[in-house]
GROMACS .gro file of C-alpha atoms in nm:
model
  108
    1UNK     CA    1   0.000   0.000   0.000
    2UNK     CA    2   0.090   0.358  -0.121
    3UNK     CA    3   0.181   0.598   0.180
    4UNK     CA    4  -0.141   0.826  -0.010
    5UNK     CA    5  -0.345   0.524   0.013
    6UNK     CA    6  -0.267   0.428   0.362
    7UNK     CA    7  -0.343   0.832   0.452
    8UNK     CA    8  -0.661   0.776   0.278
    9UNK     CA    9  -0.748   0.502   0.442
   10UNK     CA   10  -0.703   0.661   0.752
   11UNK     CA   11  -0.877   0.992   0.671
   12UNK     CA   12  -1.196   0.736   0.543
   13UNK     CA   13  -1.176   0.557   0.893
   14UNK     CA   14  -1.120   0.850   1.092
   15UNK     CA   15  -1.468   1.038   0.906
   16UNK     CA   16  -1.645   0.750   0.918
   17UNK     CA   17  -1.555   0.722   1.343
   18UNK     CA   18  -1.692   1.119   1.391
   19UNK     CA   19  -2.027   1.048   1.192
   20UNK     CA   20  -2.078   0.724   1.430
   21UNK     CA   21  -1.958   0.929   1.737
   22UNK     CA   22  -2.225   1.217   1.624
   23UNK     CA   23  -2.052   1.484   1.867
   24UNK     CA   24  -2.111   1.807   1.645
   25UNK     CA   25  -2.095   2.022   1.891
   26UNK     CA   26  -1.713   1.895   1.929
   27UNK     CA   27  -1.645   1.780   1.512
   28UNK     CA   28  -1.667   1.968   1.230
   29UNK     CA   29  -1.689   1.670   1.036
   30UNK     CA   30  -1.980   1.512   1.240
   31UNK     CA   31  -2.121   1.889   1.194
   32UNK     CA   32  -2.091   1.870   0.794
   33UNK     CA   33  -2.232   1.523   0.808
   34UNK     CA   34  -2.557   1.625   1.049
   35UNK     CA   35  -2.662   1.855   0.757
   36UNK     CA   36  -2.668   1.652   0.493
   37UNK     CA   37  -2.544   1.551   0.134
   38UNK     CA   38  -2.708   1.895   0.052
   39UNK     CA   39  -2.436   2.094   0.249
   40UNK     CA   40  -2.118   1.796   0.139
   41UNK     CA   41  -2.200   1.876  -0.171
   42UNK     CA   42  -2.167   2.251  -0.162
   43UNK     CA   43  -1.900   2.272   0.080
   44UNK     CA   44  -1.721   2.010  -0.178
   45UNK     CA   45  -1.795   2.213  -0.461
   46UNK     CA   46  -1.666   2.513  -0.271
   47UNK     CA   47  -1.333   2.295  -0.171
   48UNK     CA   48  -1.282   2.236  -0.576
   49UNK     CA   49  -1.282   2.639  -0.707
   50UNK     CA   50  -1.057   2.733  -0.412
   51UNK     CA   51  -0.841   2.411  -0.550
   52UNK     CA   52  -0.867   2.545  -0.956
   53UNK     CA   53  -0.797   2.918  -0.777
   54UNK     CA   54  -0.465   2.840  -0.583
   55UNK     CA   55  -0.385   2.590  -0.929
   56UNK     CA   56  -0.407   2.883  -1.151
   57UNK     CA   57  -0.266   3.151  -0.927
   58UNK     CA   58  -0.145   3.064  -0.604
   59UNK     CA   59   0.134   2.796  -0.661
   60UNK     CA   60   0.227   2.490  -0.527
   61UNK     CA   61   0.201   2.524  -0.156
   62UNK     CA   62  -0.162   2.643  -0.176
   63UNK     CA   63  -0.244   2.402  -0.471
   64UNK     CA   64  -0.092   2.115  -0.208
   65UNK     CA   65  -0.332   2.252   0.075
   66UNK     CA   66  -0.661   2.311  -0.118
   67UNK     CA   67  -0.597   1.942  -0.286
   68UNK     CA   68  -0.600   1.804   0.104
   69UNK     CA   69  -0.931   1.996   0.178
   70UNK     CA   70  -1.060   1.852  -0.142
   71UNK     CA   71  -1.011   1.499  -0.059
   72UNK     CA   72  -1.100   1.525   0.274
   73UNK     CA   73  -1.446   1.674   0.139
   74UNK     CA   74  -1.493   1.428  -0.174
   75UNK     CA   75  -1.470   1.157   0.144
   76UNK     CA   76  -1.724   1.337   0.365
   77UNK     CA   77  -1.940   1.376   0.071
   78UNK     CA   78  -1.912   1.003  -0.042
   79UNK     CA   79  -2.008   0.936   0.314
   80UNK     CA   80  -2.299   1.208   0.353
   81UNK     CA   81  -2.401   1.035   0.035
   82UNK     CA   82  -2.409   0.678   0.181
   83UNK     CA   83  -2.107   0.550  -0.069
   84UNK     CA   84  -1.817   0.366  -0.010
   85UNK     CA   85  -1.543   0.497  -0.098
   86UNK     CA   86  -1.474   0.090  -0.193
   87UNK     CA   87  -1.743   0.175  -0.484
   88UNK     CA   88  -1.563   0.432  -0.604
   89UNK     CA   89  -1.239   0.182  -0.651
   90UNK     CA   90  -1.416  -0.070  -0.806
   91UNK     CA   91  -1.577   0.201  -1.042
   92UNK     CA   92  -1.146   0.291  -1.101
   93UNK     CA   93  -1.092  -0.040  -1.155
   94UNK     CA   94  -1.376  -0.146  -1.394
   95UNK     CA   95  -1.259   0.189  -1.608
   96UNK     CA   96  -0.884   0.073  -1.634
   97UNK     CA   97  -0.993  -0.200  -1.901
   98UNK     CA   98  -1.051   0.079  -2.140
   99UNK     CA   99  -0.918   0.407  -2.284
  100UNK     CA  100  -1.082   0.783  -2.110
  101UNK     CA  101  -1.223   0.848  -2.438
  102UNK     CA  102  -1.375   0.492  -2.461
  103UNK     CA  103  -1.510   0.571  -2.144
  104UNK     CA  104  -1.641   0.873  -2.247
  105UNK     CA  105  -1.785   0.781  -2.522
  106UNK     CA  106  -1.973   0.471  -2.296
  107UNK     CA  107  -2.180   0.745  -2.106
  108UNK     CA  108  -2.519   0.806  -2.149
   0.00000   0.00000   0.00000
């Protein structure tokens, strides 16, 4: 396993501990999860244009800092969603068979 993917699975275990615990007066991330996919989703989509802003014109540093809050809010989301982040893999895994633009072209 991958340093990234061990940190990943970590991150995944740790969110998935708060949500059980249900303290939000004490987690953010129990907080973000008590509100719903609704508010993952925006905070996520929030997350992503500070990530395309510090890309584009903040350098690497901030890129490296926004990409963290990204992943850590793609999780909560996936979780907020009821998805495993398992799914996800598989979904990686089924795709590796063929081309991006094969892929692409697959969609409906």
């Amino acid at each position: 396993m991958t340093e990234f993917s061990t940190q990943l699975d970590r991150l995944n275990e740790m969110i998935r501990g708060r949500q059980a615990a249900g303290a939000a007066e004490k987690s953010y991330t129990a907080q973000l999860l008590s509100a719903g996919p609704e508010r993952c989703a925006k905070k996520f989509g929030e997350e992503a244009v500070e990530l395309i802003i510090a890309a584009t014109a903040q350098g690497k540093e901030a890129t490296i800092a926004e990409a963290a809050d990204v992943i850590y809010h793609f999780l909560v989301l996936l979780r907020a969603a009821g998805i495993d982040v398992n799914d996800v893999a598989a979904e990686l895994a089924r795709r590796e068979t063929q081309s991006g633009l094969e892929e692409k072209a697959g969609r409906s």
